[in-house]
Amino acid sequence: MALVRLKLLYEKYVRWIPAASFLLGFLFDALMLSRIDDLNVILQQAIYLLIAAVLVGVELIGESREVHAPRVLKKVWKYREFFLHFLLGTLLNSYAIFYFKSASAFTSLFFIALLIVLLTLNEFSRFGKSQTQVHVAFLSLCLISFLAYLAQTLMGFIGTVPFLTAVLAGVGVFFGYYAVLKPRMLGRPRLLKTHLLYPHAAIQIVFVFLYFINAIPPVPLSVKYMGIYHAVAKTEAGFELTYTRPAWKFWQHGDETFLARPGDVIHCYVQVFSPARFKDQLQVRWLLWDEKRGWLPSDAIPLPVQGGREEGYRAVTSKSNFQPGIWRVKVETMDRQEVGRIGFEVVHDASVDERAVHTVIR
């Protein structure tokens, strides 16, 4: 009786199953996702990619002939689309989270917003004959996202070389996928070109283009914290950060309104997360806003980072030569991919009263 009711419910709400599986994948991953370099996370994504590739392959073969379920899967065969949407939703949710953590530039946020919009449209819209091509495109996006961050994690640095290595690996995987599927298409190899190779090539071209215009966030790096302070001292307990911000501006990180007196030095404290065994060099760029010329670069200070610490690698850069105005500090890779930023204003402090000084340990 219970099975009959479940079957009736399934038939009644079948059109909502793709959206439900998509949301389920999001919720599941938001709860379960841990560090990007966690071996369990990497293995889970690899397994999900493999299963999703099998299901997409079945869908591709189904374009040329009828596909019969293996005996052991007969009872769950009709739910394969649900599983495919769950897997793709979970994978893309993971990468959306990773990209979001690493994004700070407008172009990066635009990329993430576009990704989420496309995911939502895919789940709530049907694309008719192009549905299989859409699934291939999303599988391709999952694969290149996985390989891109995996290559940089394993190689221990971020940049063009590991990225292009990941792109070439993705192309190799898809040509192997093509070779496996071709003999099973019953003399219709053109379907593999239109439904497999073309969507894959389109995703790769767009992804590479977005990378070289710095629209892809620099995963696996992410800024865990940035703040502006009057003084920074390293102690046995950690970094002692000194600020004069009033208590009611609790949402600010240090002195985002920097009240400057003669002899003051601006310190930018930053915590950058990177995977274990990761060793690379970033740069901290200071910029001053000019109403006529826009953001004017002031300094670009090297920032070596090492991975492994959960809270991120801690570092400080300082600036003693400054003027009142609107400032911005950006943490970038050496090829100018933005990892994080903070804005603040320097205001001349004409007060002669003793100012309240607060400290915090990070």
mmCIF file of C-alpha atoms in Angstrom:
data_model
loop_
_atom_site.group_PDB
_atom_site.id
_atom_site.type_symbol
_atom_site.label_atom_id
_atom_site.label_comp_id
_atom_site.label_asym_id
_atom_site.label_seq_id
_atom_site.Cartn_x
_atom_site.Cartn_y
_atom_site.Cartn_z
ATOM 1 C CA MET A 1 0.000 0.000 0.000
ATOM 2 C CA ALA A 2 2.802 2.379 0.928
ATOM 3 C CA LEU A 3 4.583 1.617 -2.361
ATOM 4 C CA VAL A 4 1.409 2.396 -4.332
ATOM 5 C CA ARG A 5 1.089 5.756 -2.575
ATOM 6 C CA LEU A 6 4.720 6.558 -3.287
ATOM 7 C CA LYS A 7 4.199 5.671 -6.945
ATOM 8 C CA LEU A 8 1.137 7.933 -7.156
ATOM 9 C CA LEU A 9 3.042 10.780 -5.504
ATOM 10 C CA TYR A 10 5.913 10.283 -7.946
ATOM 11 C CA GLU A 11 3.596 10.403 -10.955
ATOM 12 C CA LYS A 12 1.819 13.485 -9.585
ATOM 13 C CA TYR A 13 4.992 15.495 -8.939
ATOM 14 C CA VAL A 14 7.323 14.013 -11.569
ATOM 15 C CA ARG A 15 7.803 17.373 -13.301
ATOM 16 C CA TRP A 16 9.242 18.812 -10.082
ATOM 17 C CA ILE A 17 11.763 16.015 -9.578
ATOM 18 C CA PRO A 18 14.658 17.723 -11.439
ATOM 19 C CA ALA A 19 14.247 20.888 -9.345
ATOM 20 C CA ALA A 20 13.900 18.877 -6.118
ATOM 21 C CA SER A 21 17.036 16.859 -6.871
ATOM 22 C CA PHE A 22 18.903 20.047 -7.715
ATOM 23 C CA LEU A 23 17.958 21.672 -4.395
ATOM 24 C CA LEU A 24 18.670 18.447 -2.527
ATOM 25 C CA GLY A 25 22.146 18.393 -4.035
ATOM 26 C CA PHE A 26 22.707 21.999 -2.923
ATOM 27 C CA LEU A 27 21.567 21.317 0.643
ATOM 28 C CA PHE A 28 23.519 18.076 0.900
ATOM 29 C CA ASP A 29 26.739 19.674 -0.292
ATOM 30 C CA ALA A 30 26.364 22.820 1.810
ATOM 31 C CA LEU A 31 26.203 20.592 4.903
ATOM 32 C CA MET A 32 28.885 18.074 3.934
ATOM 33 C CA LEU A 33 31.500 20.136 2.061
ATOM 34 C CA SER A 34 34.781 20.600 3.913
ATOM 35 C CA ARG A 35 38.238 21.804 2.856
ATOM 36 C CA ILE A 36 38.934 21.938 -0.863
ATOM 37 C CA ASP A 37 42.085 19.812 -0.441
ATOM 38 C CA ASP A 38 40.416 17.186 1.750
ATOM 39 C CA LEU A 39 41.075 13.755 0.217
ATOM 40 C CA ASN A 40 37.506 12.669 0.952
ATOM 41 C CA VAL A 41 36.147 15.708 -0.932
ATOM 42 C CA ILE A 42 38.400 15.005 -3.921
ATOM 43 C CA LEU A 43 37.446 11.307 -4.008
ATOM 44 C CA GLN A 44 33.742 12.101 -3.623
ATOM 45 C CA GLN A 45 33.848 14.504 -6.558
ATOM 46 C CA ALA A 46 35.806 12.026 -8.693
ATOM 47 C CA ILE A 47 33.222 9.301 -7.990
ATOM 48 C CA TYR A 48 30.319 11.660 -8.696
ATOM 49 C CA LEU A 49 31.941 12.692 -11.986
ATOM 50 C CA LEU A 50 32.375 9.051 -12.986
ATOM 51 C CA ILE A 51 28.756 8.122 -12.200
ATOM 52 C CA ALA A 52 27.457 11.272 -13.909
ATOM 53 C CA ALA A 53 29.552 10.446 -16.984
ATOM 54 C CA VAL A 54 28.013 6.954 -17.104
ATOM 55 C CA LEU A 55 24.474 8.358 -16.854
ATOM 56 C CA VAL A 56 25.165 10.986 -19.533
ATOM 57 C CA GLY A 57 26.675 8.227 -21.682
ATOM 58 C CA VAL A 58 23.482 6.185 -21.329
ATOM 59 C CA GLU A 59 21.500 9.269 -22.339
ATOM 60 C CA LEU A 60 23.723 9.739 -25.398
ATOM 61 C CA ILE A 61 23.346 6.105 -26.463
ATOM 62 C CA GLY A 62 19.597 6.473 -25.982
ATOM 63 C CA GLU A 63 19.631 9.102 -28.744
ATOM 64 C CA SER A 64 20.451 6.366 -31.290
ATOM 65 C CA ARG A 65 18.713 3.281 -29.909
ATOM 66 C CA GLU A 66 16.633 1.937 -27.048
ATOM 67 C CA VAL A 67 18.638 1.280 -23.911
ATOM 68 C CA HIS A 68 17.569 -1.566 -21.632
ATOM 69 C CA ALA A 69 18.299 -1.516 -17.929
ATOM 70 C CA PRO A 70 20.687 -4.073 -16.414
ATOM 71 C CA ARG A 71 18.802 -6.616 -14.352
ATOM 72 C CA VAL A 72 20.237 -5.375 -11.031
ATOM 73 C CA LEU A 73 19.133 -1.786 -11.805
ATOM 74 C CA LYS A 74 15.634 -2.417 -13.177
ATOM 75 C CA LYS A 75 13.835 -1.127 -10.106
ATOM 76 C CA VAL A 76 15.720 2.183 -10.026
ATOM 77 C CA TRP A 77 16.297 2.638 -13.769
ATOM 78 C CA LYS A 78 13.471 5.146 -14.263
ATOM 79 C CA TYR A 79 14.979 7.364 -11.554
ATOM 80 C CA ARG A 80 18.298 7.796 -13.410
ATOM 81 C CA GLU A 81 17.476 11.375 -14.425
ATOM 82 C CA PHE A 82 16.894 12.216 -10.769
ATOM 83 C CA PHE A 83 20.328 10.800 -9.866
ATOM 84 C CA LEU A 84 21.985 12.666 -12.736
ATOM 85 C CA HIS A 85 20.478 15.989 -11.643
ATOM 86 C CA PHE A 86 21.452 15.272 -8.034
ATOM 87 C CA LEU A 87 25.061 14.535 -9.004
ATOM 88 C CA LEU A 88 25.416 17.545 -11.303
ATOM 89 C CA GLY A 89 23.702 19.792 -8.766
ATOM 90 C CA THR A 90 25.998 18.603 -5.976
ATOM 91 C CA LEU A 91 29.132 19.010 -8.079
ATOM 92 C CA LEU A 92 28.224 22.441 -9.411
ATOM 93 C CA ASN A 93 27.201 23.547 -5.959
ATOM 94 C CA SER A 94 30.652 22.552 -4.689
ATOM 95 C CA TYR A 95 32.387 24.586 -7.355
ATOM 96 C CA ALA A 96 30.025 27.539 -6.853
ATOM 97 C CA ILE A 97 30.984 27.517 -3.154
ATOM 98 C CA PHE A 98 34.703 27.238 -3.938
ATOM 99 C CA TYR A 99 34.488 30.004 -6.543
ATOM 100 C CA PHE A 100 32.515 32.220 -4.173
ATOM 101 C CA LYS A 101 35.133 31.840 -1.422
ATOM 102 C CA SER A 102 37.879 32.835 -3.853
ATOM 103 C CA ALA A 103 35.998 35.678 -5.575
ATOM 104 C CA SER A 104 36.235 39.361 -4.832
ATOM 105 C CA ALA A 105 36.479 41.142 -8.194
ATOM 106 C CA PHE A 106 33.248 42.142 -9.944
ATOM 107 C CA THR A 107 34.030 39.930 -12.948
ATOM 108 C CA SER A 108 34.404 36.913 -10.664
ATOM 109 C CA LEU A 109 31.116 37.611 -8.912
ATOM 110 C CA PHE A 110 29.470 38.056 -12.311
ATOM 111 C CA PHE A 111 30.782 34.627 -13.336
ATOM 112 C CA ILE A 112 29.332 33.012 -10.215
ATOM 113 C CA ALA A 113 25.988 34.774 -10.662
ATOM 114 C CA LEU A 114 25.872 33.607 -14.281
ATOM 115 C CA LEU A 115 26.659 30.050 -13.174
ATOM 116 C CA ILE A 116 23.815 30.066 -10.643
ATOM 117 C CA VAL A 117 21.361 31.545 -13.171
ATOM 118 C CA LEU A 118 22.237 28.882 -15.735
ATOM 119 C CA LEU A 119 21.847 26.143 -13.138
ATOM 120 C CA THR A 120 18.430 27.433 -12.108
ATOM 121 C CA LEU A 121 17.243 27.749 -15.704
ATOM 122 C CA ASN A 122 18.411 24.230 -16.432
ATOM 123 C CA GLU A 123 16.464 22.789 -13.519
ATOM 124 C CA PHE A 124 13.228 24.682 -14.115
ATOM 125 C CA SER A 125 13.259 24.628 -17.926
ATOM 126 C CA ARG A 126 13.211 21.865 -20.490
ATOM 127 C CA PHE A 127 15.426 22.214 -23.521
ATOM 128 C CA GLY A 128 13.704 19.694 -25.766
ATOM 129 C CA LYS A 129 16.098 17.915 -28.090
ATOM 130 C CA SER A 130 19.059 19.810 -26.655
ATOM 131 C CA GLN A 131 18.616 18.406 -23.131
ATOM 132 C CA THR A 132 21.386 15.845 -23.621
ATOM 133 C CA GLN A 133 23.715 18.548 -24.938
ATOM 134 C CA VAL A 134 22.959 20.656 -21.860
ATOM 135 C CA HIS A 135 23.860 17.722 -19.603
ATOM 136 C CA VAL A 136 27.111 17.220 -21.525
ATOM 137 C CA ALA A 137 27.917 20.920 -21.177
ATOM 138 C CA PHE A 138 27.400 20.811 -17.420
ATOM 139 C CA LEU A 139 29.414 17.617 -17.123
ATOM 140 C CA SER A 140 32.209 19.334 -19.049
ATOM 141 C CA LEU A 141 32.018 22.366 -16.739
ATOM 142 C CA CYS A 142 32.203 20.077 -13.698
ATOM 143 C CA LEU A 143 35.193 18.237 -15.140
ATOM 144 C CA ILE A 144 37.254 21.338 -15.990
ATOM 145 C CA SER A 145 36.419 22.926 -12.611
ATOM 146 C CA PHE A 146 37.547 19.754 -10.823
ATOM 147 C CA LEU A 147 40.740 19.345 -12.842
ATOM 148 C CA ALA A 148 41.653 23.040 -12.610
ATOM 149 C CA TYR A 149 41.681 23.185 -8.827
ATOM 150 C CA LEU A 150 43.113 19.657 -8.510
ATOM 151 C CA ALA A 151 46.069 20.472 -10.792
ATOM 152 C CA GLN A 152 46.910 23.620 -8.820
ATOM 153 C CA THR A 153 46.507 21.780 -5.508
ATOM 154 C CA LEU A 154 48.808 18.923 -6.560
ATOM 155 C CA MET A 155 51.392 21.171 -8.239
ATOM 156 C CA GLY A 156 51.486 23.479 -5.210
ATOM 157 C CA PHE A 157 51.119 26.791 -7.018
ATOM 158 C CA ILE A 158 48.582 28.741 -9.010
ATOM 159 C CA GLY A 159 48.977 30.090 -12.534
ATOM 160 C CA THR A 160 48.796 29.487 -16.262
ATOM 161 C CA VAL A 161 50.868 26.276 -16.309
ATOM 162 C CA PRO A 162 48.651 24.226 -13.940
ATOM 163 C CA PHE A 163 45.524 25.709 -15.526
ATOM 164 C CA LEU A 164 46.516 24.726 -19.080
ATOM 165 C CA THR A 165 47.602 21.321 -17.757
ATOM 166 C CA ALA A 166 44.067 20.853 -16.433
ATOM 167 C CA VAL A 167 42.542 21.978 -19.752
ATOM 168 C CA LEU A 168 44.654 19.488 -21.717
ATOM 169 C CA ALA A 169 43.780 16.730 -19.238
ATOM 170 C CA GLY A 170 40.078 17.544 -19.690
ATOM 171 C CA VAL A 171 40.392 17.353 -23.475
ATOM 172 C CA GLY A 172 42.131 13.986 -23.147
ATOM 173 C CA VAL A 173 39.419 12.638 -20.850
ATOM 174 C CA PHE A 174 36.635 13.678 -23.244
ATOM 175 C CA PHE A 175 38.359 12.132 -26.263
ATOM 176 C CA GLY A 176 38.680 8.904 -24.272
ATOM 177 C CA TYR A 177 34.983 9.216 -23.403
ATOM 178 C CA TYR A 178 34.240 9.688 -27.111
ATOM 179 C CA ALA A 179 36.253 6.559 -27.999
ATOM 180 C CA VAL A 180 34.295 4.477 -25.465
ATOM 181 C CA LEU A 181 30.888 5.677 -26.690
ATOM 182 C CA LYS A 182 31.524 5.649 -30.459
ATOM 183 C CA PRO A 183 31.118 1.866 -31.071
ATOM 184 C CA ARG A 184 27.899 1.896 -29.049
ATOM 185 C CA MET A 185 26.164 4.514 -31.198
ATOM 186 C CA LEU A 186 25.141 2.046 -33.962
ATOM 187 C CA GLY A 187 26.579 3.910 -36.907
ATOM 188 C CA ARG A 188 25.525 7.388 -35.795
ATOM 189 C CA PRO A 189 28.892 8.962 -34.886
ATOM 190 C CA ARG A 190 27.649 12.417 -35.904
ATOM 191 C CA LEU A 191 25.472 12.423 -32.782
ATOM 192 C CA LEU A 192 28.636 12.224 -30.698
ATOM 193 C CA LYS A 193 30.011 15.275 -32.448
ATOM 194 C CA THR A 194 26.865 17.375 -32.073
ATOM 195 C CA HIS A 195 25.901 16.105 -28.616
ATOM 196 C CA LEU A 196 29.339 15.474 -27.031
ATOM 197 C CA LEU A 197 32.324 17.114 -28.706
ATOM 198 C CA TYR A 198 30.678 20.411 -29.667
ATOM 199 C CA PRO A 199 29.181 21.181 -26.205
ATOM 200 C CA HIS A 200 32.456 20.160 -24.576
ATOM 201 C CA ALA A 201 34.513 22.351 -26.925
ATOM 202 C CA ALA A 202 32.193 25.320 -26.342
ATOM 203 C CA ILE A 203 32.570 25.058 -22.559
ATOM 204 C CA GLN A 204 36.364 24.710 -22.794
ATOM 205 C CA ILE A 205 36.712 27.741 -25.081
ATOM 206 C CA VAL A 206 34.499 29.927 -22.878
ATOM 207 C CA PHE A 207 36.241 28.744 -19.692
ATOM 208 C CA VAL A 208 39.723 29.466 -21.084
ATOM 209 C CA PHE A 209 38.582 32.881 -22.343
ATOM 210 C CA LEU A 210 37.145 33.773 -18.921
ATOM 211 C CA TYR A 211 40.357 32.624 -17.252
ATOM 212 C CA PHE A 212 42.546 34.914 -19.347
ATOM 213 C CA ILE A 213 40.340 37.949 -18.665
ATOM 214 C CA ASN A 214 40.598 37.099 -14.922
ATOM 215 C CA ALA A 215 36.895 36.305 -14.574
ATOM 216 C CA ILE A 216 37.524 32.842 -13.060
ATOM 217 C CA PRO A 217 38.199 33.132 -9.300
ATOM 218 C CA PRO A 218 41.665 31.829 -8.277
ATOM 219 C CA VAL A 219 40.541 28.577 -6.667
ATOM 220 C CA PRO A 220 41.933 27.011 -4.440
ATOM 221 C CA LEU A 221 43.132 30.270 -2.830
ATOM 222 C CA SER A 222 40.799 32.344 -0.675
ATOM 223 C CA VAL A 223 41.179 35.256 1.719
ATOM 224 C CA LYS A 224 39.805 34.233 5.095
ATOM 225 C CA TYR A 225 40.242 37.676 6.651
ATOM 226 C CA MET A 226 41.565 41.170 5.822
ATOM 227 C CA GLY A 227 41.756 44.177 8.101
ATOM 228 C CA ILE A 228 43.356 47.628 8.396
ATOM 229 C CA TYR A 229 45.153 48.408 11.681
ATOM 230 C CA HIS A 230 47.279 51.071 13.360
ATOM 231 C CA ALA A 231 49.769 48.537 14.680
ATOM 232 C CA VAL A 232 50.494 44.808 14.337
ATOM 233 C CA ALA A 233 52.803 42.801 16.574
ATOM 234 C CA LYS A 234 53.576 39.095 16.490
ATOM 235 C CA THR A 235 53.321 37.396 19.890
ATOM 236 C CA GLU A 236 53.357 33.831 21.160
ATOM 237 C CA ALA A 237 49.547 33.869 21.178
ATOM 238 C CA GLY A 238 49.314 35.094 17.566
ATOM 239 C CA PHE A 239 49.184 38.510 15.926
ATOM 240 C CA GLU A 240 48.213 41.401 18.210
ATOM 241 C CA LEU A 241 46.221 43.890 16.132
ATOM 242 C CA THR A 242 45.719 47.447 17.374
ATOM 243 C CA TYR A 243 42.851 49.681 16.224
ATOM 244 C CA THR A 244 41.037 52.866 17.267
ATOM 245 C CA ARG A 245 37.636 52.074 15.738
ATOM 246 C CA PRO A 246 34.677 52.842 18.053
ATOM 247 C CA ALA A 247 32.907 49.747 19.365
ATOM 248 C CA TRP A 248 29.627 50.490 17.580
ATOM 249 C CA LYS A 249 31.276 49.941 14.140
ATOM 250 C CA PHE A 250 31.471 46.238 14.930
ATOM 251 C CA TRP A 251 31.053 45.197 11.282
ATOM 252 C CA GLN A 252 34.361 46.763 10.204
ATOM 253 C CA HIS A 253 37.670 44.939 10.105
ATOM 254 C CA GLY A 254 39.978 47.174 12.136
ATOM 255 C CA ASP A 255 40.228 50.842 11.144
ATOM 256 C CA GLU A 256 38.361 51.063 7.862
ATOM 257 C CA THR A 257 38.075 54.752 8.730
ATOM 258 C CA PHE A 258 41.765 55.294 9.472
ATOM 259 C CA LEU A 259 42.215 58.377 11.700
ATOM 260 C CA ALA A 260 45.770 59.378 10.839
ATOM 261 C CA ARG A 261 48.153 61.374 13.005
ATOM 262 C CA PRO A 262 51.789 62.244 12.244
ATOM 263 C CA GLY A 263 53.975 59.145 12.531
ATOM 264 C CA ASP A 264 51.117 56.653 11.981
ATOM 265 C CA VAL A 265 51.681 53.604 9.790
ATOM 266 C CA ILE A 266 48.868 51.737 8.013
ATOM 267 C CA HIS A 267 49.053 47.960 8.447
ATOM 268 C CA CYS A 268 47.049 45.523 6.329
ATOM 269 C CA TYR A 269 46.682 42.166 8.068
ATOM 270 C CA VAL A 270 45.576 39.243 5.897
ATOM 271 C CA GLN A 271 44.873 35.515 6.251
ATOM 272 C CA VAL A 272 45.055 33.574 2.988
ATOM 273 C CA PHE A 273 43.902 29.960 2.825
ATOM 274 C CA SER A 274 45.732 27.602 0.500
ATOM 275 C CA PRO A 275 45.920 23.783 0.409
ATOM 276 C CA ALA A 276 48.478 21.756 2.336
ATOM 277 C CA ARG A 277 51.979 21.677 0.761
ATOM 278 C CA PHE A 278 51.006 24.734 -1.277
ATOM 279 C CA LYS A 279 53.809 27.313 -1.659
ATOM 280 C CA ASP A 280 53.453 30.332 -3.898
ATOM 281 C CA GLN A 281 53.929 34.078 -4.018
ATOM 282 C CA LEU A 282 51.131 36.614 -4.145
ATOM 283 C CA GLN A 283 51.283 40.396 -4.077
ATOM 284 C CA VAL A 284 49.500 43.068 -2.067
ATOM 285 C CA ARG A 285 48.593 46.075 -4.211
ATOM 286 C CA TRP A 286 47.765 49.455 -2.628
ATOM 287 C CA LEU A 287 45.595 51.845 -4.666
ATOM 288 C CA LEU A 288 44.410 55.427 -4.123
ATOM 289 C CA TRP A 289 41.215 56.822 -5.663
ATOM 290 C CA ASP A 290 41.547 59.895 -7.862
ATOM 291 C CA GLU A 291 38.325 61.559 -9.046
ATOM 292 C CA LYS A 292 39.779 62.303 -12.483
ATOM 293 C CA ARG A 293 41.977 59.279 -13.126
ATOM 294 C CA GLY A 294 40.284 56.521 -11.106
ATOM 295 C CA TRP A 295 42.281 54.010 -9.048
ATOM 296 C CA LEU A 296 45.989 54.866 -9.022
ATOM 297 C CA PRO A 297 48.426 52.076 -8.038
ATOM 298 C CA SER A 298 50.740 53.011 -5.182
ATOM 299 C CA ASP A 299 52.728 49.895 -4.236
ATOM 300 C CA ALA A 300 52.754 46.170 -5.062
ATOM 301 C CA ILE A 301 54.369 44.313 -2.177
ATOM 302 C CA PRO A 302 55.337 40.607 -2.539
ATOM 303 C CA LEU A 303 53.476 38.241 -0.227
ATOM 304 C CA PRO A 304 54.811 34.667 0.048
ATOM 305 C CA VAL A 305 52.169 32.159 1.218
ATOM 306 C CA GLN A 306 52.342 28.599 2.502
ATOM 307 C CA GLY A 307 49.402 26.256 2.795
ATOM 308 C CA GLY A 308 48.007 23.894 5.367
ATOM 309 C CA ARG A 309 46.699 26.174 8.119
ATOM 310 C CA GLU A 310 42.911 26.002 8.489
ATOM 311 C CA GLU A 311 42.571 29.701 9.332
ATOM 312 C CA GLY A 312 44.906 30.687 6.496
ATOM 313 C CA TYR A 313 48.490 31.845 6.210
ATOM 314 C CA ARG A 314 48.930 35.077 8.211
ATOM 315 C CA ALA A 315 50.896 38.029 6.881
ATOM 316 C CA VAL A 316 51.193 41.800 7.229
ATOM 317 C CA THR A 317 52.100 44.574 4.797
ATOM 318 C CA SER A 318 52.564 48.171 5.872
ATOM 319 C CA LYS A 319 52.496 51.650 4.363
ATOM 320 C CA SER A 320 54.029 54.727 5.989
ATOM 321 C CA ASN A 321 53.893 57.062 2.968
ATOM 322 C CA PHE A 322 50.223 57.861 2.441
ATOM 323 C CA GLN A 323 47.791 60.758 2.113
ATOM 324 C CA PRO A 324 44.149 61.297 3.093
ATOM 325 C CA GLY A 325 41.625 59.813 0.707
ATOM 326 C CA ILE A 326 39.844 56.625 -0.365
ATOM 327 C CA TRP A 327 42.178 53.619 -0.484
ATOM 328 C CA ARG A 328 41.914 50.002 -1.522
ATOM 329 C CA VAL A 329 44.194 47.055 -0.815
ATOM 330 C CA LYS A 330 44.023 44.012 -3.099
ATOM 331 C CA VAL A 331 45.620 40.605 -2.703
ATOM 332 C CA GLU A 332 46.482 39.241 -6.148
ATOM 333 C CA THR A 333 48.277 36.376 -7.794
ATOM 334 C CA MET A 334 51.392 37.314 -9.747
ATOM 335 C CA ASP A 335 49.376 37.292 -12.987
ATOM 336 C CA ARG A 336 46.902 39.802 -11.476
ATOM 337 C CA GLN A 337 44.060 37.439 -10.524
ATOM 338 C CA GLU A 338 42.343 39.024 -7.537
ATOM 339 C CA VAL A 339 42.038 36.883 -4.390
ATOM 340 C CA GLY A 340 40.650 39.473 -1.981
ATOM 341 C CA ARG A 341 40.279 43.203 -1.308
ATOM 342 C CA ILE A 342 39.407 45.697 1.375
ATOM 343 C CA GLY A 343 38.517 49.383 1.077
ATOM 344 C CA PHE A 344 39.179 52.068 3.659
ATOM 345 C CA GLU A 345 39.399 55.836 4.058
ATOM 346 C CA VAL A 346 42.312 57.773 5.499
ATOM 347 C CA VAL A 347 41.149 60.858 7.416
ATOM 348 C CA HIS A 348 43.402 63.411 9.072
ATOM 349 C CA ASP A 349 42.892 63.249 12.838
ATOM 350 C CA ALA A 350 43.061 66.824 14.116
ATOM 351 C CA SER A 351 42.058 65.847 17.632
ATOM 352 C CA VAL A 352 44.606 66.395 20.414
ATOM 353 C CA ASP A 353 42.711 64.175 22.850
ATOM 354 C CA GLU A 354 44.076 60.787 23.749
ATOM 355 C CA ARG A 355 42.332 58.258 21.547
ATOM 356 C CA ALA A 356 40.993 54.935 22.727
ATOM 357 C CA VAL A 357 43.187 52.042 21.621
ATOM 358 C CA HIS A 358 41.877 48.473 21.367
ATOM 359 C CA THR A 359 43.677 45.232 20.565
ATOM 360 C CA VAL A 360 42.642 41.810 19.335
ATOM 361 C CA ILE A 361 44.615 38.587 18.887
ATOM 362 C CA ARG A 362 44.255 36.616 15.666
#
